[in-house]
Coordinates of N, CA and C in Angstrom, one line a residue:
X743 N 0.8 -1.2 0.0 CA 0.0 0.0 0.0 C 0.9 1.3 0.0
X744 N 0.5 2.4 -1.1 CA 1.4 3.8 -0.9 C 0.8 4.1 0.0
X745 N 2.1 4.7 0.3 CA 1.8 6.0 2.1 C 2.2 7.5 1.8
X746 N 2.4 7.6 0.2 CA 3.2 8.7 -0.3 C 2.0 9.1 -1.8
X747 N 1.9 10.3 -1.5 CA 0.8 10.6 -2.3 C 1.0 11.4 -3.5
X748 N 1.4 11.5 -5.0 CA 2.2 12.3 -5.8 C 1.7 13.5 -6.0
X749 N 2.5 14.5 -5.6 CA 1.9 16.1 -5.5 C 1.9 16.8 -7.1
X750 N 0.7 16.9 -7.9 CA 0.6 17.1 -9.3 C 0.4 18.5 -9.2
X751 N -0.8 19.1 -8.4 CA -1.2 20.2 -8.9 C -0.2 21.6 -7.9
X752 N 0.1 22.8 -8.4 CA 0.5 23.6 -8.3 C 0.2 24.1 -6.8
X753 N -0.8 24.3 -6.4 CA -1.5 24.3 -5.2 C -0.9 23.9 -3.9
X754 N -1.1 22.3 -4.4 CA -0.4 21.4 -3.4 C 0.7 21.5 -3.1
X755 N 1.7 21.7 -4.0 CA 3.0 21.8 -4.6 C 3.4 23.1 -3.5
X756 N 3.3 24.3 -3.7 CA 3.7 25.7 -3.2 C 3.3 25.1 -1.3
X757 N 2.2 24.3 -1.5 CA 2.0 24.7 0.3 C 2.7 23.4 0.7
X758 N 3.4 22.6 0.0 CA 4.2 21.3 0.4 C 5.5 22.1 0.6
X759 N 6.1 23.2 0.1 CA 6.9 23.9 -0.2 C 6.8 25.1 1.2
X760 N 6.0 25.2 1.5 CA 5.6 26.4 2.4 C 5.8 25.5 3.7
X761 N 5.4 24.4 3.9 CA 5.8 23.3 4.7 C 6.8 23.0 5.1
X762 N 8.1 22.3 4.1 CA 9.3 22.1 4.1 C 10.0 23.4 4.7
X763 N 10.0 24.5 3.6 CA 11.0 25.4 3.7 C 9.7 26.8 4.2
X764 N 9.4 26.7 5.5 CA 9.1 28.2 6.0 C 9.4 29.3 6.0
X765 N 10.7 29.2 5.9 CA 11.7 30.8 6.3 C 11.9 31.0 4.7
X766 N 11.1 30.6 3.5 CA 11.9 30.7 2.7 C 10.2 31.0 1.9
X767 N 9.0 29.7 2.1 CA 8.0 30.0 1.4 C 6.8 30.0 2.4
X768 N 5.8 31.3 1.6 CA 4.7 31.0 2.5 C 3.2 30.9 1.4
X769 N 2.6 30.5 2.2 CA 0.7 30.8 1.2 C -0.2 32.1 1.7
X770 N 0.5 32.2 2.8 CA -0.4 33.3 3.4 C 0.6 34.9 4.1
X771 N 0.9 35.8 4.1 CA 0.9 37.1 4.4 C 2.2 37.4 3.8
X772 N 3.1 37.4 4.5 CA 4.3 38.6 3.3 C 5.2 37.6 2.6
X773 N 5.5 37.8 1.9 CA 6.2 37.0 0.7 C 7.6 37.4 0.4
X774 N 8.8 36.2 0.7 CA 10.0 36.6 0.6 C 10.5 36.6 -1.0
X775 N 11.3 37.6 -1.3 CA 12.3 37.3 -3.0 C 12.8 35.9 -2.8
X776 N 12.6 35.4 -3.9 CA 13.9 33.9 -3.8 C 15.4 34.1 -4.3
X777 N 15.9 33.2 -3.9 CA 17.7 33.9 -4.5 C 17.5 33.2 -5.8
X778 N 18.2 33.8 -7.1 CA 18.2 33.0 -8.6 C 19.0 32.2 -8.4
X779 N 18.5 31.3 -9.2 CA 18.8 29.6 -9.3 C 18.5 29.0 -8.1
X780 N 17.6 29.5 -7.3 CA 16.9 28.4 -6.1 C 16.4 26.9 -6.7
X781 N 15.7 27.0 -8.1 CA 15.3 25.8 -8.4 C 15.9 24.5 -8.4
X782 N 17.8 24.9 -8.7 CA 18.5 23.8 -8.6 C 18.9 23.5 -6.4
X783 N 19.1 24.1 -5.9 CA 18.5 24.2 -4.5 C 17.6 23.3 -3.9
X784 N 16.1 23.7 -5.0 CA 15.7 22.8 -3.9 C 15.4 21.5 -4.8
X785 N 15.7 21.3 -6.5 CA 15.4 19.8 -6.5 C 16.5 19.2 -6.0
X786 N 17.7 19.7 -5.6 CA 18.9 18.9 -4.0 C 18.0 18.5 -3.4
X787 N 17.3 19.2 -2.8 CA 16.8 18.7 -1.3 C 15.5 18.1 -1.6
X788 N 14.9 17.7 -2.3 CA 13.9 17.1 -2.8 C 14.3 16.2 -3.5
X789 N 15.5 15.9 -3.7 CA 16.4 14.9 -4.7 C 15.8 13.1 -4.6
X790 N 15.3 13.1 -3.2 CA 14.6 11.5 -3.0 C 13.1 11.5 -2.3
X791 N 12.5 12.5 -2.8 CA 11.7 13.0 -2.3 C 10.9 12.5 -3.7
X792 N 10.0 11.6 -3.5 CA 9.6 10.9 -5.2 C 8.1 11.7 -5.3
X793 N 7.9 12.8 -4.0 CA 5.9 13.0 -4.5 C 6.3 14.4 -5.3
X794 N 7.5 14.8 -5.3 CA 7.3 15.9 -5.8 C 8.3 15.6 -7.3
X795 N 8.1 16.2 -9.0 CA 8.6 15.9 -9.6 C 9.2 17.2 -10.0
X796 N 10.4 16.9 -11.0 CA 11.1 18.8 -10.8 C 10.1 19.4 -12.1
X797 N 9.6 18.4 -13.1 CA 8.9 19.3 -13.6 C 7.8 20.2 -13.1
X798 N 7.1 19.4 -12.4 CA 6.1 20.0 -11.6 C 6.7 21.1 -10.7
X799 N 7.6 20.9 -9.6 CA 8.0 21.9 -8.9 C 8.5 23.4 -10.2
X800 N 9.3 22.9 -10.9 CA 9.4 24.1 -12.1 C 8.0 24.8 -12.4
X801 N 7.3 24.2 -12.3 CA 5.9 25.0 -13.1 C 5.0 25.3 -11.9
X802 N 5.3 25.4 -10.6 CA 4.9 25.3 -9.2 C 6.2 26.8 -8.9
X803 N 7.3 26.8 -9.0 CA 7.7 27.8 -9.0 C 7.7 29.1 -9.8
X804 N 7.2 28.6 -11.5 CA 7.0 29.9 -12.1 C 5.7 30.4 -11.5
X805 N 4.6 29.5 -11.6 CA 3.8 30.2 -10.6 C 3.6 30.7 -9.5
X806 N 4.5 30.6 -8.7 CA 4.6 31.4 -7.7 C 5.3 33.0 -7.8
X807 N 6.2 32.5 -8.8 CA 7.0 34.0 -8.8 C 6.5 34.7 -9.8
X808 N 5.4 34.7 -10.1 CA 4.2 35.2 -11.3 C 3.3 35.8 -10.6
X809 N 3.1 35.3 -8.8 CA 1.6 36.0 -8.5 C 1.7 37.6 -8.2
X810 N 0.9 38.5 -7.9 CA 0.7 39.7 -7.7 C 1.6 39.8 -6.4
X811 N 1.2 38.9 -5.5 CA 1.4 38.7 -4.0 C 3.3 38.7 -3.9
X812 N 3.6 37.6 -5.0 CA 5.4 37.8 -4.9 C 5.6 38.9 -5.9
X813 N 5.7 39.3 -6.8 CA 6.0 40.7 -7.8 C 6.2 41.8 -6.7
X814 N 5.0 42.1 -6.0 CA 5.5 43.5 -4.9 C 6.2 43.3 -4.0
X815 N 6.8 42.0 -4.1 CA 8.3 41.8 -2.7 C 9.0 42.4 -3.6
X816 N 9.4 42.7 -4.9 CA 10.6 42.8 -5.5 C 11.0 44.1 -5.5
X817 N 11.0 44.8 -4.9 CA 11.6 46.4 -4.4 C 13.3 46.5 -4.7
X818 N 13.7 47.6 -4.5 CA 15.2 48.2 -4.7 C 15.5 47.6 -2.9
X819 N 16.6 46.7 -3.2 CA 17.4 47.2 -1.5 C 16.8 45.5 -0.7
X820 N 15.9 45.2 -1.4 CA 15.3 44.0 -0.5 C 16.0 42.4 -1.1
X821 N 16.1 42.1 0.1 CA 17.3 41.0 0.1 C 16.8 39.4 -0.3
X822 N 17.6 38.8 -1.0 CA 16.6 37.3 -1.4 C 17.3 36.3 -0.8
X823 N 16.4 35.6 -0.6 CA 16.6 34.3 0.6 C 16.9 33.3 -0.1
X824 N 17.4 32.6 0.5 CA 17.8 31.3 0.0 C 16.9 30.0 0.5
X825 N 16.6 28.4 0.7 CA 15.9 27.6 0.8 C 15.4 27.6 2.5
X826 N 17.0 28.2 3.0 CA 16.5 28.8 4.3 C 16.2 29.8 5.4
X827 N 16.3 30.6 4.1 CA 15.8 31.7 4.9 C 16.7 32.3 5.1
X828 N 17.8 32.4 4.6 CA 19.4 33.4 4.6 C 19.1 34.6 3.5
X829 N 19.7 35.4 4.1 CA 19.5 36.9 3.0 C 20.6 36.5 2.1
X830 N 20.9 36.2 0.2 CA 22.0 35.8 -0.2 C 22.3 37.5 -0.9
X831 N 21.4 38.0 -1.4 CA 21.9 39.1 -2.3 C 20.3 40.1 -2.2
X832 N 20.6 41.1 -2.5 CA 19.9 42.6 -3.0 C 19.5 42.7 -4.0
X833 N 18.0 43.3 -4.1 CA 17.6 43.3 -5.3 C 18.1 44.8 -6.2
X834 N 18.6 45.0 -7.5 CA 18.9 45.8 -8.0 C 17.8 46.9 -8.3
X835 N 18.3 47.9 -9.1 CA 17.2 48.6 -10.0 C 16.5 48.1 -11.0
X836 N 17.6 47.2 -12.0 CA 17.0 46.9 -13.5 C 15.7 45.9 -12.3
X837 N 16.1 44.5 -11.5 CA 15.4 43.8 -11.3 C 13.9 44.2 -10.5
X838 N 14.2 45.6 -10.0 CA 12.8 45.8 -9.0 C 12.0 46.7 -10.4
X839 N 13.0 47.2 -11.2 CA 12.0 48.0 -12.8 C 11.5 47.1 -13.4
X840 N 12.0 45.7 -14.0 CA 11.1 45.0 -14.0 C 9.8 44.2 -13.8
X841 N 9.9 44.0 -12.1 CA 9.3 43.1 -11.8 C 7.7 44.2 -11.3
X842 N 8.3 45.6 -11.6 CA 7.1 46.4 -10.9 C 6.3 46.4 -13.0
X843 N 7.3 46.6 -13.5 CA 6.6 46.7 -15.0 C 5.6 45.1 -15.2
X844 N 6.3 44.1 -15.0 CA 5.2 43.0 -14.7 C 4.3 42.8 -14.3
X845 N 4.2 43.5 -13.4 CA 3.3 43.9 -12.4 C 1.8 44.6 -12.4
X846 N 2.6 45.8 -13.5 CA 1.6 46.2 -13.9 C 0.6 45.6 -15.2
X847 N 1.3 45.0 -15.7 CA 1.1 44.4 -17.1 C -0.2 43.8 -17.2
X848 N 0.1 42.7 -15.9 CA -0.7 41.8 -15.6 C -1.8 42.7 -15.0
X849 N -1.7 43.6 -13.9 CA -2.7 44.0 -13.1 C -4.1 44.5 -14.9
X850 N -3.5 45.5 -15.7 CA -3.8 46.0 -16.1 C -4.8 45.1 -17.6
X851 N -4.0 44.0 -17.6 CA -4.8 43.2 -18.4 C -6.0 42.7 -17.9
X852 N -5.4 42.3 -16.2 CA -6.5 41.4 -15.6 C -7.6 42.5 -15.6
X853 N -7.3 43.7 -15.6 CA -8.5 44.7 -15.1 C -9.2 45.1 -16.1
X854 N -8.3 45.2 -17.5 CA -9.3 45.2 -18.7 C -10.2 44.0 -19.3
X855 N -9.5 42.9 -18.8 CA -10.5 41.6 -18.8 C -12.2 41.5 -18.3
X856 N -11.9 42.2 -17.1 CA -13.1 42.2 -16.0 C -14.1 43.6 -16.7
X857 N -13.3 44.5 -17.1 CA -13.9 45.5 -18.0 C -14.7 45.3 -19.1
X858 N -14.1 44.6 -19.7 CA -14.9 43.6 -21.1 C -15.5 42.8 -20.9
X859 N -15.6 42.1 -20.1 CA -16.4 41.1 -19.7 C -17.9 41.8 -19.1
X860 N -17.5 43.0 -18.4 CA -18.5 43.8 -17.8 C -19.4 44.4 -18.8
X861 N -19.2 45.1 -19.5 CA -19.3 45.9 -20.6 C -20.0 45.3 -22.1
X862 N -19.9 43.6 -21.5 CA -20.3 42.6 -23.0 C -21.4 42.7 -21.7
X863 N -21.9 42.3 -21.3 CA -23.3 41.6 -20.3 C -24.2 43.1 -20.3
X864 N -23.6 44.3 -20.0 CA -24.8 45.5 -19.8 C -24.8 45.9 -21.2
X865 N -24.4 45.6 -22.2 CA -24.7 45.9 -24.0 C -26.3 45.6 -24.2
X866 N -26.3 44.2 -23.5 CA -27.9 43.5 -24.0 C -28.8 44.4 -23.5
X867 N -28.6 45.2 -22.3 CA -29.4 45.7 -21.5 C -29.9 47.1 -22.3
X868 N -28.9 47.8 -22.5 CA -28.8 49.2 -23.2 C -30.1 49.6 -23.7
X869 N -30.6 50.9 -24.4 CA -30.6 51.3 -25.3 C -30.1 51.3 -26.5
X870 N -30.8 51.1 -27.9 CA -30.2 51.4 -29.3 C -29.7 52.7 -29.1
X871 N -30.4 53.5 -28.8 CA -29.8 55.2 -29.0 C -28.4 55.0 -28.1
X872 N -28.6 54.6 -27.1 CA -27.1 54.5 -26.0 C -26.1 53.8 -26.7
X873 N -26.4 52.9 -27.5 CA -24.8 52.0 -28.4 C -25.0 53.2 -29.4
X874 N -25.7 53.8 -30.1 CA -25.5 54.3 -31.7 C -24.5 55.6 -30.7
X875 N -24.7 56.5 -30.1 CA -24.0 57.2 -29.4 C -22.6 57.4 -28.7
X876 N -22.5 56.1 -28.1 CA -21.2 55.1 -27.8 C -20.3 55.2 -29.1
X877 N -20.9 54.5 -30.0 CA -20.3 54.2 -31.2 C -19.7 55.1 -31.9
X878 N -20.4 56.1 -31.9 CA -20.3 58.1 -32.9 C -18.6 58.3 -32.1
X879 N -19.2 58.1 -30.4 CA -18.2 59.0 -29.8 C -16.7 57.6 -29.8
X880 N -16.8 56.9 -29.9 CA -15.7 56.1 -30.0 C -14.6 56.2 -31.6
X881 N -15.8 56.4 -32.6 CA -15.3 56.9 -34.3 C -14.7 58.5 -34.2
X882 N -14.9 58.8 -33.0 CA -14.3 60.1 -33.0 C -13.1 60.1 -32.5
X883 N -13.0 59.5 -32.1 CA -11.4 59.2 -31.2 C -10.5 57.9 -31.8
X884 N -10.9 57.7 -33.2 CA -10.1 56.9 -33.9 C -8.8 57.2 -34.3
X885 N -9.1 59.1 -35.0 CA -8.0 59.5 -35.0 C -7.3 59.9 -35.0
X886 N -7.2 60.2 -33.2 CA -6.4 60.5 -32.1 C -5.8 58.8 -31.4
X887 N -6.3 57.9 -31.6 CA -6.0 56.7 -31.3 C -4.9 56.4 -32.1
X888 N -4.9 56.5 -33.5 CA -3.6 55.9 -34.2 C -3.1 56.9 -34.0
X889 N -2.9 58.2 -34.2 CA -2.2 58.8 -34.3 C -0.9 58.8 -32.6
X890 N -1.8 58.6 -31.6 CA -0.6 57.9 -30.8 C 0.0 56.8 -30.7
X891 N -0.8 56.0 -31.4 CA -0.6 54.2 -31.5 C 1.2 54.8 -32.4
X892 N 0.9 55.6 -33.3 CA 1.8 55.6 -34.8 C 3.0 56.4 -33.8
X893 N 2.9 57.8 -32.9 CA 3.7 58.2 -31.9 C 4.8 56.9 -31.2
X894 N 4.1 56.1 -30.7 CA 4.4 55.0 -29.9 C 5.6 54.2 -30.1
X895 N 4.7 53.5 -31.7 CA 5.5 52.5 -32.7 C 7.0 53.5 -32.7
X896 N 6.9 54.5 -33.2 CA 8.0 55.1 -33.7 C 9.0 55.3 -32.3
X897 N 8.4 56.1 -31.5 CA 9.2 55.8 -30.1 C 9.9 54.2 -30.1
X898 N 9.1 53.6 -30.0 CA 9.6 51.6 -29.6 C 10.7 51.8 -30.7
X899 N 10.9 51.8 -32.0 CA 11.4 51.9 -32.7 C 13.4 52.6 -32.3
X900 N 12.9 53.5 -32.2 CA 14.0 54.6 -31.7 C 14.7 53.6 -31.0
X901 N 14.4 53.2 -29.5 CA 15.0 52.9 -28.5 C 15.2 51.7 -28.6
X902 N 14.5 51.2 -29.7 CA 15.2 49.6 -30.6 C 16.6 49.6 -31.0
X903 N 16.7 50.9 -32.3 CA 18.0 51.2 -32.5 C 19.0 51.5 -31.9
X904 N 18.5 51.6 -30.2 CA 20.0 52.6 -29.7 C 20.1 51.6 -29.1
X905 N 19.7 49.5 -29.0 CA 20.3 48.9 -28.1 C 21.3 48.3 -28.9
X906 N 22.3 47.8 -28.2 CA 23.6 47.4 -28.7 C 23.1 45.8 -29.2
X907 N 23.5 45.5 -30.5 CA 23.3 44.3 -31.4 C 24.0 43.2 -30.4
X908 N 23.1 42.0 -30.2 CA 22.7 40.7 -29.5 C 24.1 39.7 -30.6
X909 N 24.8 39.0 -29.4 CA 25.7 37.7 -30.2 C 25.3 36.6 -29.4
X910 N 24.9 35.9 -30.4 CA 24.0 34.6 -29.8 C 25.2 33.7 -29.7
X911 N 24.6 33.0 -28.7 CA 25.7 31.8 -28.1 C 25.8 31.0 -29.0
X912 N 26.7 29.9 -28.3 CA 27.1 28.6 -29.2 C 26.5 27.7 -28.0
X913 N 25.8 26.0 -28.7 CA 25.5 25.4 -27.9 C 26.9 24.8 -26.8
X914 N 28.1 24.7 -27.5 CA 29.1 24.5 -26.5 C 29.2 25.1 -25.6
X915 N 29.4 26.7 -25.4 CA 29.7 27.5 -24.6 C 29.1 27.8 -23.4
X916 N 27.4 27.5 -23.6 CA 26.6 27.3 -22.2 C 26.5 26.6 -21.1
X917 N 26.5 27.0 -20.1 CA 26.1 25.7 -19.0 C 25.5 26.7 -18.0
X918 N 25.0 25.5 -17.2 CA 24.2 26.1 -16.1 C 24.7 27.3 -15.0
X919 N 23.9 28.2 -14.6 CA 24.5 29.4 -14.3 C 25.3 30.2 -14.7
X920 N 25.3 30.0 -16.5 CA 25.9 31.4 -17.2 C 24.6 32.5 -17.3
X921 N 25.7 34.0 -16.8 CA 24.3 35.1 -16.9 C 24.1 35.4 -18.8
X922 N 23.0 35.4 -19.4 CA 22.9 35.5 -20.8 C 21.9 36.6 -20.2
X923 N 21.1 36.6 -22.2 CA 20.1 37.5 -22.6 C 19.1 36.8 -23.2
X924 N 17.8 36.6 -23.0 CA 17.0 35.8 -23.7 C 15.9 37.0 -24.1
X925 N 15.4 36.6 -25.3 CA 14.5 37.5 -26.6 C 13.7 37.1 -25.8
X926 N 12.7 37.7 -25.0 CA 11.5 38.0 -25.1 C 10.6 39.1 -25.5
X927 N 9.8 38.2 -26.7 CA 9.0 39.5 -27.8 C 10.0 40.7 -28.0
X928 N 10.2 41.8 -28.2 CA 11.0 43.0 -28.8 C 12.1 42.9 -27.4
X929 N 12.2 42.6 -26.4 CA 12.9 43.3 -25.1 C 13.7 42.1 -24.9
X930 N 15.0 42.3 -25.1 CA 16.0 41.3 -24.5 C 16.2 41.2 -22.6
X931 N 16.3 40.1 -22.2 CA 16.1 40.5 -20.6 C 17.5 39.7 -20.1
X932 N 18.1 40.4 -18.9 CA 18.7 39.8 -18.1 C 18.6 38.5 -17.7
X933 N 19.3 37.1 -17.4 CA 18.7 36.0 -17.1 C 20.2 34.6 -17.0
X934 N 19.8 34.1 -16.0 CA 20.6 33.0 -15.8 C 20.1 31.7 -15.7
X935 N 21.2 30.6 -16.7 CA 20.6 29.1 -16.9 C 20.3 28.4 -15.4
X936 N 19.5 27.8 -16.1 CA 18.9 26.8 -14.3 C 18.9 25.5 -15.1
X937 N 19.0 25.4 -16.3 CA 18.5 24.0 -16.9 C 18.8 23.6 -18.6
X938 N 19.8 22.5 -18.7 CA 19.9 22.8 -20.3 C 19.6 21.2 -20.6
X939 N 18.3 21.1 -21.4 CA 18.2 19.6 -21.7 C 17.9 20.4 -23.6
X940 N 18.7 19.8 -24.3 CA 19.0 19.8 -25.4 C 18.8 21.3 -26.3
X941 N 17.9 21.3 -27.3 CA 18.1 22.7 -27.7 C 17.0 23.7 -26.7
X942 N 16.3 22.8 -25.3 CA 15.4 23.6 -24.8 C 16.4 24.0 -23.5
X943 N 16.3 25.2 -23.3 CA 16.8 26.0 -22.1 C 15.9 26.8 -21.0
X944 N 16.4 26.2 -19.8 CA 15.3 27.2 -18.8 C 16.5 28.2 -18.1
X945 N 15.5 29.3 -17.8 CA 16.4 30.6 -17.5 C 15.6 31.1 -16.6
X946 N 16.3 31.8 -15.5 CA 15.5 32.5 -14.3 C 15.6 34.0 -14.5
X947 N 14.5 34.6 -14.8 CA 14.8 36.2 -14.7 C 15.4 36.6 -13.6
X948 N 16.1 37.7 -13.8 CA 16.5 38.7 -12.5 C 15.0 39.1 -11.8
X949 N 14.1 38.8 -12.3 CA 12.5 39.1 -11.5 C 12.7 37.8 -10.0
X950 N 12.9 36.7 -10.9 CA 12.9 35.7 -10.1 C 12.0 34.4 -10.7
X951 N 11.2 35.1 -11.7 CA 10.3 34.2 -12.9 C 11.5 32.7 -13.4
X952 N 11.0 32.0 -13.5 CA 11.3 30.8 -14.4 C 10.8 30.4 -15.5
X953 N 11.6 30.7 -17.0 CA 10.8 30.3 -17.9 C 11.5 29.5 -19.0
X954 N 10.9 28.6 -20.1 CA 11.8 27.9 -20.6 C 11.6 28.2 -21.8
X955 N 13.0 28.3 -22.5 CA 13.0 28.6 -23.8 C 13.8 28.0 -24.9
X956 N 14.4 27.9 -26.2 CA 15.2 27.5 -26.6 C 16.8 28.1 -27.0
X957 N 17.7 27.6 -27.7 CA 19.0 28.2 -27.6 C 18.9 29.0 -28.6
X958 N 17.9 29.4 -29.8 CA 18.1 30.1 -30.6 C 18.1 31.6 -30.1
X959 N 17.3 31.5 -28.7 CA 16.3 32.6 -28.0 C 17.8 33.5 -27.0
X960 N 18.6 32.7 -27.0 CA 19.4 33.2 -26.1 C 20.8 33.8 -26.5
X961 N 21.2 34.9 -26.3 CA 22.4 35.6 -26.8 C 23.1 35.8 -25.2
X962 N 24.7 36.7 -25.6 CA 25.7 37.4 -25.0 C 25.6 38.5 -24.7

């Protein structure tokens, strides 16, 4: 008969984790930075530990360092802990600019989500005259809309050209805990290997995120 029960979902995972390591994880009130490359850390200590699997813990840690609740630990000056609860290092500027820009990203989608969603249900309800009206005043502001949309592009643009040209690695040259640069969409980010299984590569942001990508994605 098992006496060991295999921890699959994310849930379980973080509060198995909040269990183990206290001083390091919690589910409930203030939330500590982790030090980068904790993930090799704790699949050590979980190394015979068969309920928990490192894929799962991997995908149990990006979601943790994804929630709203960890993002606002990531401040200037505040120190990241290690598996037990040791202050190893300070968080920088680029890493607290980021993790507050994530921050918003998400907040701001989740909020226009809840907006649209709102906005589709009281349509039915409306007035014809109230949507034809809506409508007039929204065709009015089309072309003030691109015209900053086109401001924007051109800005993005600019400050594309003034970053210094990316030299992509060689698969020999990498190993675990080299600091690289990985292409995410237009913005190259700060980031260090946690994991190299063939041409797929996982990398920990300077946020503290864990994400996996390939070697084409990764430069010098």
């Amino acid at each position: 008969m098992e006496t060991e029960i295999k921890r699959t979902s994310t849930k379980d995972i973080i509060a198995y984790l909040a269990e183990k390591f206290p001083e390091c994880f919690s589910i409930k009130g203030p939330v500590k930075p982790l030090k980068i490359g904790i993930f090799q850390d704790l699949a050590a200590k979980l190394n015979d530990d068969e309920t928990v699997s490192k894929t799962r813990l991997r995908q149990a840690l990006r979601h943790y360092t994804s929630s709203w609740r960890y993002l606002k630990t990531i401040k200037l000056g505040t120190s990241r802990v290690d598996v037990d609860g040791n202050d190893v290092a300070e968080i920088d500027a680029e890493q607290a600019a980021y993790a507050s820009k994530t921050l918003k990203e998400s907040q701001e989608k989740f909020g226009n989500k809840k907006a649209t969603d709102s906005e589709g249900k009281k349509s039915y309800k409306g007035k014809q005259g109230s949507t034809d009206a809506a409508s007039a005043k929204s065709a009015d502001k089309k072309p003030d809309a691109a015209k900053f949309k086109s401001v924007k592009s051109a800005s993005k643009t600019a400050v594309k050209k003034a970053v210094a040209p990316l030299k992509p690695v060689e698969s020999a040259t990498i190993k675990v805990g080299s600091s690289i640069r990985v292409q995410l969409g237009n913005s190259p980010m700060k980031a260090t290997i946690t994991e190299i299984s063939g041409k797929d590569v996982s990398v920990q942001l300077d946020s503290g995120m864990i994400i996996k990508t390939q070697l084409k994605n990764i430069y010098i």
